[in-house]
DNA sequence: GTCTATAAACAGATAGAC
DNA sequence: GTCTATCTGTTTATAGAC
């Protein structure tokens, strides 16, 4: 029973760098930038404090590297949702399928991806206290995905893709999904569980699916 | 130009306690528990570090006191929404009005209450890293309000108030509201503004209102 | 009750052996 | 590249004057 858990010793020489990033992502996400000490991170990575300065120039350099790693993870996840040269589907029904498909993939990343367990807490802290990492995440990932959803949503409902109403409506759909991740402790507790089961995640997806579908029906009637 | 801004000097002797709590709430919310130093808090409150130990026994005692203060704020805000001996409205229309009324009050607290500027960031940090403060906030405020909304929702749609489906649907409605607060930086930036205007807040409320109404229509048709 | 001064532990950064 | 040892500043907590 050590007081510091050496979770993942860096076996290969060149892997020290990525092991440090992985453990830093975990500890920054868990305790925040100020809460996680460099000694703690180094111990968890199975190396020493000096290696942080050597590889990243210091603690803030390590944090920067974590931001870049997260941005890369997100780029991969969103790259699957946004084919570069895709043609916009024409029919309203196709647009609706496309929208719920994107949100399904987001849900899969948020709840079922092993990477997200590292990335999500880190991102959430960045959102609460935006720094340069937030910049990279926002403009690299959040805005492109949101913009794309706005185009699809406006196509399905007949509104203006860049209107505040469409932007906010799309945010409300993304928001309810993210909340289940952010407020997971409160939600799972209210359900009487310690953590989400696979069934819970399916139920969450169904609820969001219903919400989107309900809202699209109204919007299609109300607009244009 | 001091490096530490003495925001609120404690003039009255007994007010030192509450001034410390107020400034600690602000700094804990802004920088987190580890990020905010006791010297910084004491300076902001116009007093000295030793007074924190004297009044609260130490830094963690001050944090505990902040949690209690937030729970009290929330109890006041939710006390307005939940009259103790209220009779349940009978008609489905009345139930729906009651639901959107509660969410409107939550929105008012989240976006327009001067107290919420202190309380919300603190709560969000607690949600990300639940401790004993989260316990007080959850069982004192979150669960009662959620439970009450579930009863209203189930009444309006004909479902079981304690079913997972109703619980999750209600969370999705609360979640989209909270997200506009949590992700405010991302949202306002996407709207092209530095911060939310009064019009933005009205627009957000309208979007959520539409979502709730759309979902209630579907649920009423689909269930029972 | 409020303050100054200080103690003891801790942080991040760095020098230098290997 | 990796490590130990150490430097310098800051942290919380506390002792004691007033």
Short mmCIF file of C-alpha atoms (C1' of nucleotides) in Angstrom, two decimals:
data_model
loop_
_atom_site.label_atom_id
_atom_site.label_comp_id
_atom_site.label_asym_id
_atom_site.label_seq_id
_atom_site.Cartn_x
_atom_site.Cartn_y
_atom_site.Cartn_z
CA UNK A 1 0.00 0.00 0.00
CA UNK A 2 2.06 2.95 -1.26
CA UNK A 3 0.70 6.42 -0.68
CA UNK A 4 1.41 7.22 -4.32
CA UNK A 5 0.07 4.68 -6.77
CA UNK A 6 2.54 3.98 -9.52
CA UNK A 7 -0.18 3.26 -12.05
CA UNK A 8 1.81 2.98 -15.23
CA UNK A 9 5.59 2.68 -15.22
CA UNK A 10 7.23 3.92 -18.38
CA UNK A 11 8.98 0.85 -19.70
CA UNK A 12 10.19 1.98 -23.10
CA UNK A 13 12.53 4.96 -23.13
CA UNK A 14 10.63 7.05 -25.68
CA UNK A 15 7.29 6.27 -24.07
CA UNK A 16 8.13 8.42 -21.06
CA UNK A 17 6.74 11.41 -22.91
CA UNK A 18 3.37 9.91 -23.69
CA UNK A 19 3.09 8.19 -20.33
CA UNK A 20 3.61 11.54 -18.68
CA UNK A 21 0.91 13.10 -20.85
CA UNK A 22 -1.51 10.30 -20.10
CA UNK A 23 -1.05 10.48 -16.33
CA UNK A 24 -1.04 14.29 -16.38
CA UNK A 25 -4.34 14.25 -18.31
CA UNK A 26 -5.79 12.00 -15.66
CA UNK A 27 -4.51 14.00 -12.70
CA UNK A 28 -5.19 17.45 -14.19
CA UNK A 29 -8.70 16.27 -15.00
CA UNK A 30 -9.19 14.88 -11.53
CA UNK A 31 -7.59 17.57 -9.38
CA UNK A 32 -7.13 20.53 -11.65
CA UNK A 33 -3.91 22.24 -12.71
CA UNK A 34 -3.10 23.59 -9.26
CA UNK A 35 -4.28 20.49 -7.45
CA UNK A 36 -2.02 18.06 -9.28
CA UNK A 37 1.64 18.35 -8.36
CA UNK A 38 4.50 17.56 -10.67
CA UNK A 39 5.89 15.02 -8.21
CA UNK A 40 2.54 13.25 -8.16
CA UNK A 41 2.40 13.14 -11.96
CA UNK A 42 5.98 11.93 -12.24
CA UNK A 43 5.36 9.19 -9.67
CA UNK A 44 2.23 8.02 -11.47
CA UNK A 45 4.17 7.89 -14.73
CA UNK A 46 6.95 5.92 -13.05
CA UNK A 47 9.55 8.60 -13.58
CA UNK A 48 10.96 11.66 -11.74
CA UNK A 49 10.10 15.34 -11.56
CA UNK A 50 13.09 16.45 -13.58
CA UNK A 51 11.84 14.58 -16.63
CA UNK A 52 8.86 16.94 -16.84
CA UNK A 53 11.16 19.90 -17.22
CA UNK A 54 13.28 17.93 -19.67
CA UNK A 55 10.43 16.87 -21.95
CA UNK A 56 8.01 19.78 -21.62
CA UNK A 57 10.00 22.67 -20.17
CA UNK A 58 7.92 22.69 -17.01
CA UNK A 59 4.48 22.10 -15.58
CA UNK A 60 2.69 24.55 -17.87
CA UNK A 61 4.38 22.99 -20.89
CA UNK A 62 3.02 19.62 -19.80
CA UNK A 63 -0.42 21.14 -19.47
CA UNK A 64 -0.12 22.58 -22.96
CA UNK A 65 0.86 19.18 -24.30
CA UNK A 66 -2.22 17.70 -22.63
CA UNK A 67 -4.40 20.24 -24.41
CA UNK A 68 -2.87 19.29 -27.73
CA UNK A 69 -3.36 15.60 -27.01
CA UNK A 70 -7.03 16.18 -26.21
CA UNK A 71 -7.52 18.28 -29.33
CA UNK A 72 -6.07 15.40 -31.34
CA UNK A 73 -8.38 12.86 -29.70
CA UNK A 74 -11.37 15.05 -30.47
CA UNK A 75 -10.24 15.64 -34.02
CA UNK A 76 -10.17 11.88 -34.56
CA UNK A 77 -13.60 11.41 -33.01
CA UNK A 78 -15.17 14.25 -34.97
CA UNK A 79 -13.34 13.30 -38.14
CA UNK A 80 -15.51 10.22 -38.20
CA UNK A 81 -18.62 12.35 -37.96
CA UNK A 82 -17.63 14.88 -40.61
CA UNK A 83 -16.48 13.46 -43.90
CA UNK A 84 -14.54 16.22 -45.64
CA UNK A 85 -16.22 16.23 -49.02
CA UNK A 86 -19.63 15.00 -48.00
CA UNK A 87 -22.57 16.23 -50.04
CA UNK A 88 -25.48 17.59 -48.03
CA UNK A 89 -28.40 15.17 -48.06
CA UNK A 90 -31.42 16.69 -49.74
CA UNK A 91 -34.49 15.31 -48.06
CA UNK A 92 -35.59 16.54 -44.65
CA UNK A 93 -35.65 12.96 -43.44
CA UNK A 94 -32.02 12.43 -44.44
CA UNK A 95 -31.02 15.62 -42.65
CA UNK A 96 -32.72 14.44 -39.47
CA UNK A 97 -30.97 11.11 -39.63
CA UNK A 98 -27.66 12.89 -40.11
CA UNK A 99 -28.28 15.06 -37.04
CA UNK A 100 -29.15 12.21 -34.75
CA UNK A 101 -26.24 10.23 -36.17
CA UNK A 102 -23.78 12.95 -35.15
CA UNK A 103 -25.27 13.20 -31.67
CA UNK A 104 -25.15 9.43 -31.33
CA UNK A 105 -21.46 9.48 -32.13
CA UNK A 106 -20.90 12.23 -29.61
CA UNK A 107 -22.73 10.14 -27.03
CA UNK A 108 -20.61 7.13 -27.91
CA UNK A 109 -17.46 9.17 -27.41
CA UNK A 110 -18.69 10.71 -24.16
CA UNK A 111 -19.86 7.52 -22.51
CA UNK A 112 -18.23 4.54 -24.13
CA UNK A 113 -14.84 5.63 -25.37
CA UNK A 114 -11.88 4.69 -23.20
CA UNK A 115 -10.17 7.90 -24.38
CA UNK A 116 -13.03 10.03 -23.14
CA UNK A 117 -12.42 9.01 -19.55
CA UNK A 118 -9.16 10.88 -19.81
CA UNK A 119 -10.26 13.67 -22.11
CA UNK A 120 -13.66 14.66 -20.77
CA UNK A 121 -12.75 15.70 -17.22
CA UNK A 122 -9.83 17.67 -18.61
CA UNK A 123 -12.07 19.45 -21.12
CA UNK A 124 -14.68 20.22 -18.51
CA UNK A 125 -12.10 21.94 -16.36
CA UNK A 126 -10.95 23.91 -19.36
CA UNK A 127 -14.50 25.02 -20.09
CA UNK A 128 -14.94 26.28 -16.55
CA UNK A 129 -11.64 28.13 -16.61
CA UNK A 130 -10.78 28.84 -20.25
CA UNK A 131 -7.12 29.10 -21.08
CA UNK A 132 -5.14 28.41 -24.21
CA UNK A 133 -6.17 24.77 -24.15
CA UNK A 134 -9.79 25.87 -24.34
CA UNK A 135 -8.95 27.92 -27.41
CA UNK A 136 -7.55 24.91 -29.21
CA UNK A 137 -10.48 22.72 -28.23
CA UNK A 138 -13.10 25.32 -29.07
CA UNK A 139 -11.91 26.39 -32.48
CA UNK A 140 -10.56 22.99 -33.44
CA UNK A 141 -13.54 20.93 -32.44
CA UNK A 142 -16.54 22.61 -30.82
CA UNK A 143 -17.19 25.34 -33.34
CA UNK A 144 -16.82 23.22 -36.51
CA UNK A 145 -19.16 20.54 -35.15
CA UNK A 146 -21.68 23.08 -33.93
CA UNK A 147 -21.57 24.94 -37.23
CA UNK A 148 -22.18 21.74 -39.12
CA UNK A 149 -25.11 20.79 -36.90
CA UNK A 150 -26.58 24.26 -37.43
CA UNK A 151 -26.49 23.79 -41.19
CA UNK A 152 -28.20 20.41 -40.91
CA UNK A 153 -30.75 21.70 -38.40
CA UNK A 154 -31.61 24.73 -40.51
CA UNK A 155 -31.91 22.46 -43.52
CA UNK A 156 -34.35 20.22 -41.71
CA UNK A 157 -36.45 23.03 -40.26
CA UNK A 158 -36.10 25.76 -42.87
CA UNK A 159 -34.41 28.35 -40.65
CA UNK A 160 -31.25 30.40 -41.09
CA UNK A 161 -28.16 28.34 -40.13
CA UNK A 162 -26.45 31.38 -38.64
CA UNK A 163 -29.46 32.76 -36.76
CA UNK A 164 -29.24 32.97 -32.99
CA UNK A 165 -32.32 30.82 -32.66
CA UNK A 166 -30.84 27.91 -34.59
CA UNK A 167 -27.49 28.27 -32.82
CA UNK A 168 -29.11 28.21 -29.40
CA UNK A 169 -31.42 25.33 -30.27
CA UNK A 170 -28.48 23.25 -31.42
CA UNK A 171 -26.60 24.15 -28.23
CA UNK A 172 -29.57 23.01 -26.19
CA UNK A 173 -29.42 19.61 -27.88
CA UNK A 174 -25.68 19.27 -27.36
CA UNK A 175 -26.06 20.65 -23.85
CA UNK A 176 -28.45 18.02 -22.60
CA UNK A 177 -26.07 15.37 -23.84
CA UNK A 178 -23.07 16.95 -22.17
CA UNK A 179 -24.95 17.46 -18.94
CA UNK A 180 -25.38 13.74 -18.52
CA UNK A 181 -21.60 13.57 -18.52
CA UNK A 182 -20.99 16.68 -16.41
CA UNK A 183 -23.69 15.91 -13.88
CA UNK A 184 -23.14 12.16 -14.02
CA UNK A 185 -22.66 11.91 -10.27
CA UNK A 186 -25.99 13.60 -9.56
CA UNK A 187 -27.85 11.66 -12.26
CA UNK A 188 -26.57 8.21 -11.38
CA UNK A 189 -27.21 8.91 -7.72
CA UNK A 190 -30.81 9.89 -8.46
CA UNK A 191 -31.19 6.63 -10.38
CA UNK A 192 -29.99 4.81 -7.29
CA UNK A 193 -26.74 3.56 -8.81
CA UNK A 194 -23.09 4.06 -8.16
CA UNK A 195 -22.29 4.46 -11.84
CA UNK A 196 -24.07 4.29 -15.21
CA UNK A 197 -24.82 0.84 -16.60
CA UNK A 198 -24.92 0.05 -20.30
CA UNK A 199 -28.70 0.13 -20.08
CA UNK A 200 -28.60 3.59 -18.51
CA UNK A 201 -26.51 4.89 -21.38
CA UNK A 202 -28.96 3.44 -23.87
CA UNK A 203 -31.83 5.03 -21.96
CA UNK A 204 -30.03 8.40 -22.02
CA UNK A 205 -29.53 8.13 -25.75
CA UNK A 206 -33.22 7.34 -26.21
CA UNK A 207 -34.30 10.34 -24.15
CA UNK A 208 -32.12 12.67 -26.20
CA UNK A 209 -33.29 11.07 -29.41
CA UNK A 210 -36.90 11.71 -28.38
CA UNK A 211 -36.15 15.30 -27.46
CA UNK A 212 -34.50 16.00 -30.78
CA UNK A 213 -37.25 14.36 -32.73
CA UNK A 214 -39.94 16.22 -30.78
CA UNK A 215 -38.21 19.55 -31.32
CA UNK A 216 -37.64 18.98 -35.01
CA UNK A 217 -41.33 18.29 -35.51
CA UNK A 218 -42.32 21.54 -33.83
CA UNK A 219 -39.62 23.53 -35.56
CA UNK A 220 -40.57 22.20 -38.96
CA UNK A 221 -44.18 23.18 -38.36
CA UNK A 222 -43.43 26.55 -36.77
CA UNK A 223 -40.88 27.82 -39.28
CA UNK A 224 -40.70 28.58 -42.98
CA UNK B 1 -2.26 49.23 -8.53
CA UNK B 2 -1.81 46.60 -5.87
CA UNK B 3 -1.08 43.09 -6.95
CA UNK B 4 -3.84 41.90 -4.63
CA UNK B 5 -7.14 43.71 -5.01
CA UNK B 6 -8.65 44.44 -1.66
CA UNK B 7 -12.18 44.13 -2.97
CA UNK B 8 -14.21 44.31 0.23
CA UNK B 9 -12.67 45.44 3.49
CA UNK B 10 -14.41 44.05 6.56
CA UNK B 11 -15.55 47.16 8.36
CA UNK B 12 -17.72 45.75 11.12
CA UNK B 13 -16.01 43.33 13.48
CA UNK B 14 -18.58 40.51 13.21
CA UNK B 15 -18.77 40.90 9.46
CA UNK B 16 -15.28 39.50 9.04
CA UNK B 17 -16.75 36.02 9.04
CA UNK B 18 -19.26 36.60 6.27
CA UNK B 19 -16.88 38.74 4.25
CA UNK B 20 -14.39 35.88 4.33
CA UNK B 21 -17.08 33.47 3.18
CA UNK B 22 -18.15 35.76 0.36
CA UNK B 23 -14.63 36.28 -0.96
CA UNK B 24 -13.75 32.62 -0.50
CA UNK B 25 -16.84 31.64 -2.48
CA UNK B 26 -15.70 33.92 -5.27
CA UNK B 27 -12.10 32.73 -5.29
CA UNK B 28 -12.86 29.03 -4.78
CA UNK B 29 -15.37 29.27 -7.63
CA UNK B 30 -12.89 31.04 -9.84
CA UNK B 31 -9.67 29.16 -9.12
CA UNK B 32 -10.73 26.04 -7.28
CA UNK B 33 -9.86 24.93 -3.78
CA UNK B 34 -6.17 24.39 -4.48
CA UNK B 35 -5.86 27.37 -6.77
CA UNK B 36 -7.07 29.92 -4.24
CA UNK B 37 -4.61 30.59 -1.41
CA UNK B 38 -5.63 31.62 2.08
CA UNK B 39 -3.53 34.78 1.84
CA UNK B 40 -5.35 35.77 -1.32
CA UNK B 41 -8.72 35.22 0.33
CA UNK B 42 -7.73 37.08 3.46
CA UNK B 43 -6.41 40.01 1.41
CA UNK B 44 -9.60 40.16 -0.65
CA UNK B 45 -11.63 40.17 2.55
CA UNK B 46 -9.48 42.92 3.99
CA UNK B 47 -8.13 40.83 6.82
CA UNK B 48 -5.20 38.51 7.55
CA UNK B 49 -4.52 34.80 7.14
CA UNK B 50 -4.72 34.04 10.83
CA UNK B 51 -8.36 35.08 10.97
CA UNK B 52 -9.26 32.14 8.72
CA UNK B 53 -7.86 29.72 11.26
CA UNK B 54 -9.55 31.65 14.05
CA UNK B 55 -13.01 31.70 12.47
CA UNK B 56 -13.06 28.43 10.55
CA UNK B 57 -10.26 26.34 11.97
CA UNK B 58 -8.40 26.37 8.66
CA UNK B 59 -8.78 26.43 4.91
CA UNK B 60 -10.95 23.32 4.70
CA UNK B 61 -13.22 24.71 7.42
CA UNK B 62 -13.69 27.82 5.31
CA UNK B 63 -14.51 25.66 2.31
CA UNK B 64 -17.07 23.77 4.39
CA UNK B 65 -18.62 27.06 5.47
CA UNK B 66 -18.84 28.09 1.81
CA UNK B 67 -20.72 24.89 1.03
CA UNK B 68 -23.19 25.60 3.79
CA UNK B 69 -23.65 29.17 2.57
CA UNK B 70 -24.40 27.95 -0.96
CA UNK B 71 -26.85 25.36 0.32
CA UNK B 72 -28.63 28.15 2.19
CA UNK B 73 -28.80 30.34 -0.94
CA UNK B 74 -30.23 27.46 -2.94
CA UNK B 75 -32.72 26.60 -0.23
CA UNK B 76 -34.03 30.16 -0.38
CA UNK B 77 -34.22 30.13 -4.16
CA UNK B 78 -35.96 26.75 -4.29
CA UNK B 79 -38.22 27.60 -1.35
CA UNK B 80 -39.87 30.10 -3.64
CA UNK B 81 -40.52 27.42 -6.22
CA UNK B 82 -41.83 24.77 -3.84
CA UNK B 83 -44.53 25.81 -1.46
CA UNK B 84 -44.57 23.24 1.36
CA UNK B 85 -48.24 22.34 1.45
CA UNK B 86 -49.12 23.05 -2.15
CA UNK B 87 -51.90 20.98 -3.67
CA UNK B 88 -51.07 19.36 -6.98
CA UNK B 89 -52.88 21.04 -9.86
CA UNK B 90 -55.30 18.69 -11.52
CA UNK B 91 -55.43 19.55 -15.19
CA UNK B 92 -52.62 18.61 -17.54
CA UNK B 93 -52.40 22.21 -18.65
CA UNK B 94 -51.87 23.40 -15.08
CA UNK B 95 -49.14 20.81 -14.59
CA UNK B 96 -47.36 22.01 -17.69
CA UNK B 97 -47.52 25.60 -16.53
CA UNK B 98 -46.11 24.55 -13.17
CA UNK B 99 -43.19 22.76 -14.83
CA UNK B 100 -42.20 25.65 -17.03
CA UNK B 101 -42.67 28.00 -14.09
CA UNK B 102 -40.12 26.09 -12.03
CA UNK B 103 -37.64 26.00 -14.89
CA UNK B 104 -38.16 29.72 -15.46
CA UNK B 105 -37.28 30.38 -11.84
CA UNK B 106 -34.21 28.21 -12.14
CA UNK B 107 -33.19 30.19 -15.22
CA UNK B 108 -33.76 33.44 -13.35
CA UNK B 109 -31.53 32.23 -10.54
CA UNK B 110 -28.85 30.94 -12.90
CA UNK B 111 -28.62 33.99 -15.12
CA UNK B 112 -30.03 37.01 -13.33
CA UNK B 113 -29.46 36.52 -9.64
CA UNK B 114 -26.53 38.41 -8.12
CA UNK B 115 -26.10 35.52 -5.66
CA UNK B 116 -25.73 33.01 -8.46
CA UNK B 117 -22.57 34.69 -9.70
CA UNK B 118 -20.99 33.57 -6.46
CA UNK B 119 -22.82 30.29 -6.01
CA UNK B 120 -22.85 28.78 -9.50
CA UNK B 121 -19.12 28.53 -10.22
CA UNK B 122 -18.61 27.07 -6.76
CA UNK B 123 -21.33 24.48 -7.31
CA UNK B 124 -19.98 23.54 -10.72
CA UNK B 125 -16.60 22.80 -9.22
CA UNK B 126 -18.26 20.70 -6.56
CA UNK B 127 -20.13 18.73 -9.21
CA UNK B 128 -16.92 17.96 -11.03
CA UNK B 129 -15.17 16.88 -7.84
CA UNK B 130 -17.88 15.85 -5.36
CA UNK B 131 -17.01 16.25 -1.71
CA UNK B 132 -19.04 16.92 1.37
CA UNK B 133 -20.26 20.23 -0.05
CA UNK B 134 -21.74 18.33 -2.98
CA UNK B 135 -23.58 16.09 -0.55
CA UNK B 136 -25.26 19.06 1.12
CA UNK B 137 -26.16 20.65 -2.20
CA UNK B 138 -27.43 17.45 -3.75
CA UNK B 139 -29.68 16.19 -0.98
CA UNK B 140 -30.71 19.64 0.17
CA UNK B 141 -31.56 21.10 -3.20
CA UNK B 142 -31.05 19.03 -6.33
CA UNK B 143 -32.92 15.91 -5.36
CA UNK B 144 -36.01 17.60 -3.88
CA UNK B 145 -36.43 19.83 -6.92
CA UNK B 146 -35.84 16.99 -9.34
CA UNK B 147 -38.27 14.75 -7.48
CA UNK B 148 -40.92 17.42 -7.59
CA UNK B 149 -40.43 17.98 -11.31
CA UNK B 150 -40.72 14.24 -11.87
CA UNK B 151 -44.11 14.20 -10.13
CA UNK B 152 -45.32 17.09 -12.24
CA UNK B 153 -43.92 15.62 -15.44
CA UNK B 154 -45.42 12.22 -14.80
CA UNK B 155 -48.73 13.89 -14.00
CA UNK B 156 -48.66 15.77 -17.29
CA UNK B 157 -47.65 12.79 -19.41
CA UNK B 158 -49.18 9.87 -17.53
CA UNK B 159 -45.93 8.07 -16.69
CA UNK B 160 -44.51 6.74 -13.43
CA UNK B 161 -42.83 9.58 -11.44
CA UNK B 162 -40.11 7.23 -10.22
CA UNK B 163 -39.42 5.49 -13.51
CA UNK B 164 -35.96 5.87 -15.01
CA UNK B 165 -37.48 7.29 -18.17
CA UNK B 166 -39.20 10.16 -16.39
CA UNK B 167 -36.14 10.83 -14.22
CA UNK B 168 -33.85 10.99 -17.23
CA UNK B 169 -36.24 13.12 -19.25
CA UNK B 170 -36.48 15.64 -16.43
CA UNK B 171 -32.68 15.64 -16.13
CA UNK B 172 -32.43 16.35 -19.83
CA UNK B 173 -34.62 19.42 -19.39
CA UNK B 174 -32.65 20.67 -16.40
CA UNK B 175 -29.42 19.77 -18.15
CA UNK B 176 -29.94 21.91 -21.19
CA UNK B 177 -30.62 24.85 -18.91
CA UNK B 178 -27.52 24.23 -16.82
CA UNK B 179 -25.37 23.77 -19.90
CA UNK B 180 -26.04 27.32 -20.98
CA UNK B 181 -24.47 28.33 -17.69
CA UNK B 182 -21.66 25.78 -17.68
CA UNK B 183 -20.75 26.25 -21.32
CA UNK B 184 -21.50 29.99 -21.31
CA UNK B 185 -18.05 30.84 -22.66
CA UNK B 186 -18.48 28.55 -25.66
CA UNK B 187 -22.07 29.62 -26.32
CA UNK B 188 -21.52 33.37 -26.09
CA UNK B 189 -18.45 33.07 -28.23
CA UNK B 190 -20.38 31.21 -30.91
CA UNK B 191 -22.99 33.97 -30.83
CA UNK B 192 -20.17 36.43 -31.44
CA UNK B 193 -20.41 38.15 -28.07
CA UNK B 194 -18.18 38.60 -25.08
CA UNK B 195 -20.99 37.88 -22.64
CA UNK B 196 -24.74 37.18 -22.66
CA UNK B 197 -27.06 40.14 -23.17
CA UNK B 198 -30.53 40.35 -21.66
CA UNK B 199 -31.91 39.45 -25.08
CA UNK B 200 -29.71 36.37 -25.21
CA UNK B 201 -31.05 35.19 -21.88
CA UNK B 202 -34.61 35.68 -23.09
CA UNK B 203 -33.77 33.77 -26.26
CA UNK B 204 -32.30 30.92 -24.21
CA UNK B 205 -35.42 30.74 -22.07
CA UNK B 206 -37.57 30.62 -25.21
CA UNK B 207 -35.54 27.79 -26.69
CA UNK B 208 -35.88 25.73 -23.52
CA UNK B 209 -39.56 26.56 -23.29
CA UNK B 210 -40.04 25.27 -26.84
CA UNK B 211 -38.08 22.11 -26.11
CA UNK B 212 -40.14 21.34 -23.02
CA UNK B 213 -43.39 22.01 -24.77
CA UNK B 214 -42.39 19.89 -27.76
CA UNK B 215 -41.35 17.01 -25.54
CA UNK B 216 -44.49 17.16 -23.41
CA UNK B 217 -46.64 16.91 -26.51
CA UNK B 218 -44.82 13.81 -27.71
CA UNK B 219 -44.75 12.24 -24.26
CA UNK B 220 -48.45 12.82 -23.73
CA UNK B 221 -49.20 11.16 -27.07
CA UNK B 222 -46.69 8.32 -26.67
CA UNK B 223 -47.43 7.31 -23.10
CA UNK B 224 -50.44 6.26 -21.01
"C1'" DG C 1 -10.69 39.53 17.84
"C1'" DT C 2 -7.10 41.10 15.08
"C1'" DC C 3 -2.73 41.23 13.80
"C1'" DT C 4 2.73 40.17 12.83
"C1'" DA C 5 6.16 36.89 12.68
"C1'" DT C 6 7.52 32.49 11.99
"C1'" DA C 7 7.49 27.53 11.65
"C1'" DA C 8 7.15 23.30 8.92
"C1'" DA C 9 5.79 21.32 4.76
"C1'" DC C 10 5.34 21.72 0.13
"C1'" DA C 11 5.61 23.52 -4.61
"C1'" DG C 12 8.25 23.89 -9.30
"C1'" DA C 13 12.65 24.47 -11.32
"C1'" DT C 14 17.47 23.22 -11.88
"C1'" DA C 15 22.45 21.53 -11.40
"C1'" DG C 16 25.12 17.90 -12.15
"C1'" DA C 17 26.31 12.72 -11.75
"C1'" DC C 18 25.72 8.80 -14.55
"C1'" DG D 1 17.64 10.46 -21.22
"C1'" DT D 2 17.16 9.50 -16.52
"C1'" DC D 3 18.01 10.22 -12.07
"C1'" DT D 4 19.23 12.38 -7.04
"C1'" DA D 5 19.97 16.34 -4.51
"C1'" DT D 6 19.17 20.92 -3.82
"C1'" DC D 7 17.69 25.81 -4.44
"C1'" DT D 8 14.11 29.24 -4.00
"C1'" DG D 9 9.68 30.68 -3.30
"C1'" DT D 10 5.09 29.81 -1.51
"C1'" DT D 11 1.79 27.24 1.06
"C1'" DT D 12 -1.05 26.44 5.49
"C1'" DA D 13 -0.90 26.59 10.23
"C1'" DT D 14 0.40 28.54 14.53
"C1'" DA D 15 2.56 31.21 18.44
"C1'" DG D 16 2.26 35.19 20.76
"C1'" DA D 17 1.91 40.54 21.06
"C1'" DC D 18 -1.68 43.85 21.47
#
